[in-house]
Short mmCIF file of C-alpha atoms in Angstrom, two decimals:
data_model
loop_
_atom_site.label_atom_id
_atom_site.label_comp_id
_atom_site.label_asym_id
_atom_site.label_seq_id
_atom_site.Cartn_x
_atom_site.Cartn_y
_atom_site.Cartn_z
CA UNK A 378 -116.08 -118.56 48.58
CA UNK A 379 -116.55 -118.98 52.64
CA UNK A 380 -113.32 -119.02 54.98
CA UNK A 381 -112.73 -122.15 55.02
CA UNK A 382 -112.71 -123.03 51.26
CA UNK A 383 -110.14 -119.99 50.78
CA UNK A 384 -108.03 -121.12 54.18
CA UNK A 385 -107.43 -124.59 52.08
CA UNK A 386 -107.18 -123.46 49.18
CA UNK A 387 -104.34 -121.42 50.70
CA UNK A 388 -103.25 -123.90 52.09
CA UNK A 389 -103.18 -126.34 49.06
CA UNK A 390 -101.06 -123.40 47.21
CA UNK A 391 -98.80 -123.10 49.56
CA UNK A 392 -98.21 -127.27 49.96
CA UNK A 393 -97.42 -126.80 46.16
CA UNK A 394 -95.34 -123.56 46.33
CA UNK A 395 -93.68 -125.38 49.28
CA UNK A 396 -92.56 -128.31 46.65
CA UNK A 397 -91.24 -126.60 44.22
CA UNK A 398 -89.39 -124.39 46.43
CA UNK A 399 -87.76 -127.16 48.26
CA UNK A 400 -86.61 -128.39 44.73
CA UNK A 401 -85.96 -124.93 42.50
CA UNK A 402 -85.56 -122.95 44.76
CA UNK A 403 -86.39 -118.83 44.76
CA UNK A 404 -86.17 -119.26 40.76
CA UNK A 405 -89.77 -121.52 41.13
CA UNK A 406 -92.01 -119.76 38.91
CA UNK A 407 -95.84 -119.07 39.33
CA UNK A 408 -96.13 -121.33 36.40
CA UNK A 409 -94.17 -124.50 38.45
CA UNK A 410 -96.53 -123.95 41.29
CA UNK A 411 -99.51 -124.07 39.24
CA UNK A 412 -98.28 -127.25 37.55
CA UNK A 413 -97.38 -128.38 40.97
CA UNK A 414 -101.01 -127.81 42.28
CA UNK A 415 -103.02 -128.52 39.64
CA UNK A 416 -104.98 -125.01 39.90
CA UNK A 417 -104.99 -121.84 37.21
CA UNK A 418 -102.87 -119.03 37.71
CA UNK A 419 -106.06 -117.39 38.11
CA UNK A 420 -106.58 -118.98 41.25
CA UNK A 421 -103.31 -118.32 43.00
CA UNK A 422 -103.42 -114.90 41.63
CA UNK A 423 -106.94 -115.07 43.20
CA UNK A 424 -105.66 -115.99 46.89
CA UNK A 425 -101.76 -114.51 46.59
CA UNK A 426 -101.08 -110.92 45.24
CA UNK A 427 -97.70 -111.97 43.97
CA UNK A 428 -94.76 -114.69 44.31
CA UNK A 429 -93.79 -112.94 47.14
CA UNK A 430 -97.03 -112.79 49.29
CA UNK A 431 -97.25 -116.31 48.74
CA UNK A 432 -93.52 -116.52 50.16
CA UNK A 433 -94.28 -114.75 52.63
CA UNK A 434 -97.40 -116.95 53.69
CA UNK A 435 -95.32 -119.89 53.48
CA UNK A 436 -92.63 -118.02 55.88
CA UNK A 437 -95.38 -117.68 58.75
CA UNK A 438 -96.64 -121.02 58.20
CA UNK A 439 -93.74 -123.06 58.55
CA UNK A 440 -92.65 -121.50 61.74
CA UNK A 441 -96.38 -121.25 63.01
CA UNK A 442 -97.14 -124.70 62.87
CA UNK A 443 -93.81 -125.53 64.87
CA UNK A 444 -94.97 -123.70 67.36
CA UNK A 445 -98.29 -125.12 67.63
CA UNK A 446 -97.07 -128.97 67.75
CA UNK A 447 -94.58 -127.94 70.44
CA UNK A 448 -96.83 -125.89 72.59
CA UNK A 449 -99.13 -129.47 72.47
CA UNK A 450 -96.32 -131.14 73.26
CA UNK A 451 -95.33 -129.32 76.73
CA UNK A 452 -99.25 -129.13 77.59
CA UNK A 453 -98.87 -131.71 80.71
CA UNK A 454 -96.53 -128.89 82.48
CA UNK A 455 -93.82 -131.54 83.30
CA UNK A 456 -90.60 -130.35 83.91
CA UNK A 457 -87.91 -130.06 81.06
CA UNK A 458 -84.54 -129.02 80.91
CA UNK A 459 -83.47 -127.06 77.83
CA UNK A 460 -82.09 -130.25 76.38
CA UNK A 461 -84.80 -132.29 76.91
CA UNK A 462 -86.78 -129.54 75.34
CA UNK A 463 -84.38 -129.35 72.10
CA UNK A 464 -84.75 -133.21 71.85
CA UNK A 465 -88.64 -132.94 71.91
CA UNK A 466 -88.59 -130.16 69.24
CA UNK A 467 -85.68 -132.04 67.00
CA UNK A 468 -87.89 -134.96 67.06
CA UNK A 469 -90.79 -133.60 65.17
CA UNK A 470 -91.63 -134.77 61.94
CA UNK A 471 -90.81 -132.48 59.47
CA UNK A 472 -91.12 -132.49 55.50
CA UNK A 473 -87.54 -133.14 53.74
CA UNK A 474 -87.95 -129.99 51.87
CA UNK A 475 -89.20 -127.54 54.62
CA UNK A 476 -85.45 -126.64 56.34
CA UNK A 477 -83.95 -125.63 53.16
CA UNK A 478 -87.36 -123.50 52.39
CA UNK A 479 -87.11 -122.19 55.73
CA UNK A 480 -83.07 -121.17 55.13
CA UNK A 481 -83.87 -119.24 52.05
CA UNK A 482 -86.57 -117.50 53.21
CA UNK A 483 -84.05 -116.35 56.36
CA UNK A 484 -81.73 -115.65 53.54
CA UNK A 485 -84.44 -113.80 51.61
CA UNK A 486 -85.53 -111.68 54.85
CA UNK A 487 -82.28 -110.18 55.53
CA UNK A 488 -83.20 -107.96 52.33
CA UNK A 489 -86.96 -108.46 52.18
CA UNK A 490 -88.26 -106.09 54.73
CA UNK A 491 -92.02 -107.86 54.65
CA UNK A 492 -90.70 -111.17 54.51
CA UNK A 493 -87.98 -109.79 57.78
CA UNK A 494 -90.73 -108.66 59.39
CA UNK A 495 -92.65 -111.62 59.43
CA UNK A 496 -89.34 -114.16 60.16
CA UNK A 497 -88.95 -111.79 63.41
CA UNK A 498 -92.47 -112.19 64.81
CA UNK A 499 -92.44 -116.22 64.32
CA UNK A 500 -88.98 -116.18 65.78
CA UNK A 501 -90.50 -114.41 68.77
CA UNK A 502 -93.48 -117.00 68.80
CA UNK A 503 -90.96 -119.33 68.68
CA UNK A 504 -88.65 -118.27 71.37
CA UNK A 505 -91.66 -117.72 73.47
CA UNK A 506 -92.86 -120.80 73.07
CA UNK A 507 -89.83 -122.15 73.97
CA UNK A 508 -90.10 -120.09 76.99
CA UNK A 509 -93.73 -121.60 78.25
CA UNK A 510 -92.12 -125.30 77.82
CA UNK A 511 -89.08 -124.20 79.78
CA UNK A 512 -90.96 -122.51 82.56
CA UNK A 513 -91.66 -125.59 84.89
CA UNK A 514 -88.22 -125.64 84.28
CA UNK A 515 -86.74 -122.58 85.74
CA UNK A 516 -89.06 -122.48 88.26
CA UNK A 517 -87.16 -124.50 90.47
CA UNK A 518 -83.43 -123.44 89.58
CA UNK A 519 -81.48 -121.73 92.75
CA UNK A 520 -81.06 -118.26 90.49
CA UNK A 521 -84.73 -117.99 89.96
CA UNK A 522 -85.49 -118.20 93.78
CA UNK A 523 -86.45 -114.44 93.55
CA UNK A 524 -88.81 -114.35 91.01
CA UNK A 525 -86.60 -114.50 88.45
CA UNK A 526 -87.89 -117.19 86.71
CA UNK A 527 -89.74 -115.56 83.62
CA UNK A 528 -86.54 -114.13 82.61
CA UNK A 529 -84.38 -117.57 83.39
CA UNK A 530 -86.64 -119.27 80.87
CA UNK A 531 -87.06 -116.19 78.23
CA UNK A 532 -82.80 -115.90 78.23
CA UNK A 533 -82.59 -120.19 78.33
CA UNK A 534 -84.92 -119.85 75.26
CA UNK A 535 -83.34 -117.33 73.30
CA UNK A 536 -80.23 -119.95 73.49
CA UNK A 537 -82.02 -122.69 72.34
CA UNK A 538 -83.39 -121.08 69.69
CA UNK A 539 -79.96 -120.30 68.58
CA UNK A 540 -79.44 -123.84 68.56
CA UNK A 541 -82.10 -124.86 66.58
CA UNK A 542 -81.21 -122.11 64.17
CA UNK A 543 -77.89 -123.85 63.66
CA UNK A 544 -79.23 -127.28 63.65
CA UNK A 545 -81.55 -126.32 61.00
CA UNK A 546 -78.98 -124.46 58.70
CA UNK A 547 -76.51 -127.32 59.48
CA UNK A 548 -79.38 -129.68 58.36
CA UNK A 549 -80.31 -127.84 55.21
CA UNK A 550 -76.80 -127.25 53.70
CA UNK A 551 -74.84 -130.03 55.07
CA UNK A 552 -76.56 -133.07 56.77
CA UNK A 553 -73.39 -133.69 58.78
CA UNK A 554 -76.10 -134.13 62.25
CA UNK A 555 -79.04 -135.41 63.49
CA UNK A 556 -80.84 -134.09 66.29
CA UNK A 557 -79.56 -136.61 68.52
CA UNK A 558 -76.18 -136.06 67.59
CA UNK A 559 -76.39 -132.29 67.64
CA UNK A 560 -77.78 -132.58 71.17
CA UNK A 561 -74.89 -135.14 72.26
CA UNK A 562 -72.11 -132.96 70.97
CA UNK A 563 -73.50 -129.84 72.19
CA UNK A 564 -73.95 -131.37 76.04
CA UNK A 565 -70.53 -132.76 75.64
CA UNK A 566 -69.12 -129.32 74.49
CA UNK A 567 -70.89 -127.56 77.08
CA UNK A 568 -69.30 -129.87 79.85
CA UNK A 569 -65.86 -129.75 78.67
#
């Protein structure tokens, strides 16, 4: 099998895992996402060690390909301020099921030392990604006159990732906001 046939066949696997995670969740069985998939066992056993190396594959994906779509979305180098920058990542399509995936797996981590380990370096990829977009940005804020603006936009990102964290576990458990309206209360809130 080349590279590429096993990279979407991966990928095909984890679609289905993804599915029947968003609807079961962590009580999905091997035998749901074979169903879901319309593969053997054999053949996720063939690309996935267990349930839980297929979770954890899953866990770097989701995050991964976030990061990708907003890194293309900053490419031009304009200048954005952390709330434009929230906006542009809220607005991303997303699959239904993929927030309340990603909030178990978070869940998951925090006794999961694999699946931790991975959450913390997409979180990083994600924060510094955040960082890059905000870095036009800080550049021309009065406190990063001095040089300082690697660590203005590295702090600023670290907040909004924060944000997003909320927005997402707001999103998967409750619905009460949208984007927008997360972004409008929190600029209000920050004001007052």
């Amino acid at each position: 099998m080349s590279d590429a046939h096993r990279a979407a066949r991966r990928e095909q696997i984890a679609e289905a895992a993804l599915q029947v995670l968003a609807r079961k969740g962590s009580d999905a069985s091997i035998a749901e996402i074979v169903a879901e998939c319309g593969l053997s066992a054999g053949a996720i056993y063939g690309n996935f060690e267990n349930k839980a190396d297929l979770a954890r594959y899953i866990a770097g994906q989701l995050l991964h390909r976030k990061i990708g779509i907003l890194d293309d979305a900053v490419s031009d180098g304009a200048v954005r301020t952390p709330a434009e920058v929230l906006r542009l990542f809220m607005s991303l399509r997303r699959k239904p099921g993929d927030l309340s995936v990603l909030l178990q797996f978070w869940g998951e981590s925090t006794v999961d030392p694999d699946l931790h380990a991975i959450m913390t370096q997409r979180a990083g990829e994600f924060r510094d990604a955040i960082a890059r977009a905000l870095r036009p940005w800080a550049e021309v804020q009065p406190e990063a006159a001095d040089g300082g603006a690697e660590a203005l936009a590295l702090r600023s990102a670290e907040v909004c990732l924060a944000m997003v964290q909320g927005w997402f576990a707001n999103t998967a458990l409750f619905g009460w906001l949208g984007g927008e309206e997360f972004l409008d209360g929190a600029e209000r809130a920050f004001r007052g």
